[in-house]
C-alpha positions as CSV (number, residue, x, y, z in Angstrom):
1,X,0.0,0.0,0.0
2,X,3.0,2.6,0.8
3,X,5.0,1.5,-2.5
4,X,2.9,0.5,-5.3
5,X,4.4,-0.2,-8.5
6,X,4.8,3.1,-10.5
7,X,4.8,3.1,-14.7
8,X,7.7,4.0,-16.3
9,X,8.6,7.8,-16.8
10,X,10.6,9.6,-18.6
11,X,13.8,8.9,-20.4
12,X,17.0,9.1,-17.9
13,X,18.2,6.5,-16.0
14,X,18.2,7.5,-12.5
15,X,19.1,6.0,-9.2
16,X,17.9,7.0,-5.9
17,X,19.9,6.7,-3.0
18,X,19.3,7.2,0.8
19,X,22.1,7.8,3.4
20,X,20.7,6.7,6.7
21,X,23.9,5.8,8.4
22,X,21.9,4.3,11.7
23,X,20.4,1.7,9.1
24,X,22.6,1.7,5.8
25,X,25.8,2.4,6.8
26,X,27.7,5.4,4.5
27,X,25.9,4.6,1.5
28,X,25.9,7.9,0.1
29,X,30.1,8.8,1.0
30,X,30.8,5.4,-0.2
31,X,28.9,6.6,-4.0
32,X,30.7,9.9,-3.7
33,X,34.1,8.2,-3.1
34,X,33.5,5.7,-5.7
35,X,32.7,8.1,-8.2
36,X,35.9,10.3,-7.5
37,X,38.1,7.2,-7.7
38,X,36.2,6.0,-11.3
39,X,36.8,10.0,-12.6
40,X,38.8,9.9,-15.4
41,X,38.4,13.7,-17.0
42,X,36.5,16.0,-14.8
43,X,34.7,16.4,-11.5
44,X,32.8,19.4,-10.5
45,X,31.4,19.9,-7.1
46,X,29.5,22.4,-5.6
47,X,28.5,22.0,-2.0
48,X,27.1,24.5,0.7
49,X,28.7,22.5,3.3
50,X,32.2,21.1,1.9
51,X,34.2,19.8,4.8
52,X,35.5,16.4,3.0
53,X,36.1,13.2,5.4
54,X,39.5,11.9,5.6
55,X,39.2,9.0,2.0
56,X,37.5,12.1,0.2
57,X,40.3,14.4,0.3
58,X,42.5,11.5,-0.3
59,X,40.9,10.4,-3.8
60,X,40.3,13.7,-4.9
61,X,43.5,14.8,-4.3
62,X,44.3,11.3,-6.2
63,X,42.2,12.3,-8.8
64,X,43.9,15.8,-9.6
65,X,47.5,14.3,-9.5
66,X,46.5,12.1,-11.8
67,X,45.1,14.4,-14.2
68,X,41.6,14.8,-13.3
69,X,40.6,18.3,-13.5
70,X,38.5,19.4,-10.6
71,X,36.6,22.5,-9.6
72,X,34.7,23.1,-6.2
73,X,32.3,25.7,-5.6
74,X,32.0,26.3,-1.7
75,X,30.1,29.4,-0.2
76,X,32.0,32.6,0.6
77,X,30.9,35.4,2.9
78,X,27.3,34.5,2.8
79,X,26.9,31.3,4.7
80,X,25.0,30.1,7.2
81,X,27.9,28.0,9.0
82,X,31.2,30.3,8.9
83,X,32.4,27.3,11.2
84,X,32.3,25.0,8.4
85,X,34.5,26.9,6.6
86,X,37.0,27.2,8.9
87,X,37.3,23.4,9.7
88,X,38.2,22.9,6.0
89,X,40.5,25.6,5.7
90,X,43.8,23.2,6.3
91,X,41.9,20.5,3.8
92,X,41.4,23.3,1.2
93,X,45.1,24.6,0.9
94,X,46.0,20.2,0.6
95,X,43.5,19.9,-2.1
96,X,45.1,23.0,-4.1
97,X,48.6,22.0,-3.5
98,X,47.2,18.6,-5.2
99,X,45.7,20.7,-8.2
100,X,42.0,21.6,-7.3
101,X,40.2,24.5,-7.9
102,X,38.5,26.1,-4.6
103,X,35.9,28.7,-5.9
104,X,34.1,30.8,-3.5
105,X,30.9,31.7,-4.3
106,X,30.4,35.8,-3.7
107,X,27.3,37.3,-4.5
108,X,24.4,35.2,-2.0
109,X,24.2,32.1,0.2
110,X,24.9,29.1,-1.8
111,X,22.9,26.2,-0.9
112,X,24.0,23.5,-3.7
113,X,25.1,19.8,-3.5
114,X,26.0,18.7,-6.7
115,X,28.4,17.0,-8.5
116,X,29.2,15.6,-11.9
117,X,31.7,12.8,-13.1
118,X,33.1,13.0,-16.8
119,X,30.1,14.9,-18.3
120,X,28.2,11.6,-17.9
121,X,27.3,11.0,-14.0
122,X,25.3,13.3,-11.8
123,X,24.4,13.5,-8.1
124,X,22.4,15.7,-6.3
125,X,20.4,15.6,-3.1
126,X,19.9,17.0,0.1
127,X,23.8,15.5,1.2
128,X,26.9,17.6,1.6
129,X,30.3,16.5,0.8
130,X,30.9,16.5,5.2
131,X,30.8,13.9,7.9
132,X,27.4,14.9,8.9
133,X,25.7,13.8,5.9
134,X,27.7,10.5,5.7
135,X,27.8,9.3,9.4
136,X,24.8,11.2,11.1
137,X,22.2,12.9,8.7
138,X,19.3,10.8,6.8
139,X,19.8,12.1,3.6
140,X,18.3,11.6,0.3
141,X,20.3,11.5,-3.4
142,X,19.5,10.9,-6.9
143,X,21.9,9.6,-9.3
144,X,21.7,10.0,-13.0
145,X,23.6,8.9,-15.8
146,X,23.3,10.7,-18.7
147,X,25.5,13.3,-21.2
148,X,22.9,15.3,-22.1
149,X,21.4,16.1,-18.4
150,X,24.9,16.1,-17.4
151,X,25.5,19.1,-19.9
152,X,22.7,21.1,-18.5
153,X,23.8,20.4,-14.7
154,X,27.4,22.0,-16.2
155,X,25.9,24.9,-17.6
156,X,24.0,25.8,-14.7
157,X,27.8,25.0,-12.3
158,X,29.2,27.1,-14.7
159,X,26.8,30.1,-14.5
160,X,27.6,29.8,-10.6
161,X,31.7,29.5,-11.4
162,X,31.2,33.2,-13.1
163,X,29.8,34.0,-10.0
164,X,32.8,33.0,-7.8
165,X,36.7,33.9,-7.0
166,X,39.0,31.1,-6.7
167,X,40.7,30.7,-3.5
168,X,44.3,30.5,-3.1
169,X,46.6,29.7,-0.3
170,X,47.1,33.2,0.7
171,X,43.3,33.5,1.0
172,X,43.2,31.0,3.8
173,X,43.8,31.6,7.5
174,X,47.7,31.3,8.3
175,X,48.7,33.1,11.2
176,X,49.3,32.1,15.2
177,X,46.0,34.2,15.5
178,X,43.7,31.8,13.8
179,X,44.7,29.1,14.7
180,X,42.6,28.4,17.7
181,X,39.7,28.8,15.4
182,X,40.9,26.5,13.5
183,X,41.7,23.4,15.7
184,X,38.3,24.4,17.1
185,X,36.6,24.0,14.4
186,X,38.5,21.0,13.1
187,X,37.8,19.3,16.5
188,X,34.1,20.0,15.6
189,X,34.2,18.8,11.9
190,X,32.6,15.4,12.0
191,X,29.6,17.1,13.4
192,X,29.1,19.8,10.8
């Protein structure tokens, strides 16, 4: 009675994908991490909450050293959760040293998750690239494998890239002052 069988719709092939860590385990890090090991070309992710777990940063760093080219789009001033920010801050200048592109996005709160694999693979959803949203949060994701939605998702992430500045090392936080901030919020991370 609560799932009926529903016809067929439309023409993309689509997977949905809970993250319910109490239940499922880290279903929805474990398709994140698997799609940035798989990358071959591009990944581009834009997330209002981008505080990467430990095997993330590893495998996208991975990625970009071996050739991947990779662009994030993280919130700048406008954000909802300065603390977020600051508990990437030391995973941010590792992930550029490795070849990704940090973007902050200026003009309003960002809000996004999205990311997309090769022009071909597509996730978005309620989760964050964060501990939260693996280990904690139920969250919900749809998965889609197509070129054509794929190139429509890109337009719109670049749209938002025009939008942004791209971070570099000198932009983050590297003095004696900030640093208690820092370990503070880094202390704090897998809670974000």
């Amino acid at each position: 009675a609560y799932f009926p069988p529903l016809p067929r719709a439309g023409s993309l092939k689509a997977q949905h994908v809970t993250g319910s860590p109490g239940k499922n385990g880290t279903t929805i890090g474990d398709t994140y991490l698997l799609a940035i090991k798989a990358a071959r070309k591009s990944i581009l992710l834009e997330h209002s909450y981008f505080v990467p777990p430990p095997e993330i940063r590893s495998a996208l760093a991975d990625a970009a050293r071996r050739g991947v080219r990779i662009d994030v789009i993280i919130p700048g001033q406008h954000t909802d959760m300065p603390i977020a920010l600051n508990a990437a801050n030391r995973s941010y200048r590792k992930l550029m040293e490795a070849g990704v592109r940090i973007h902050r996005y200026q003009p309003t709160m960002m809000h996004n998750k999205l990311m997309i694999v090769d022009d071909t693979f597509i996730s978005l959803g309620s989760a964050n690239i964060d501990g939260r949203s693996f280990f904690i949060n139920d969250e919900n994701n749809v998965h889609v494998l197509s070129r054509a939605f794929a190139a429509e998702q890109t337009a719109m992430f670049r749209r938002d890239l025009r939008r942004c500045r791209q971070l570099t090392p000198a932009d983050l936080p590297n003095t004696i002052r900030d640093l208690p901030l820092t370990l503070a919020a880094q202390a704090i991370a897998p809670q974000l």
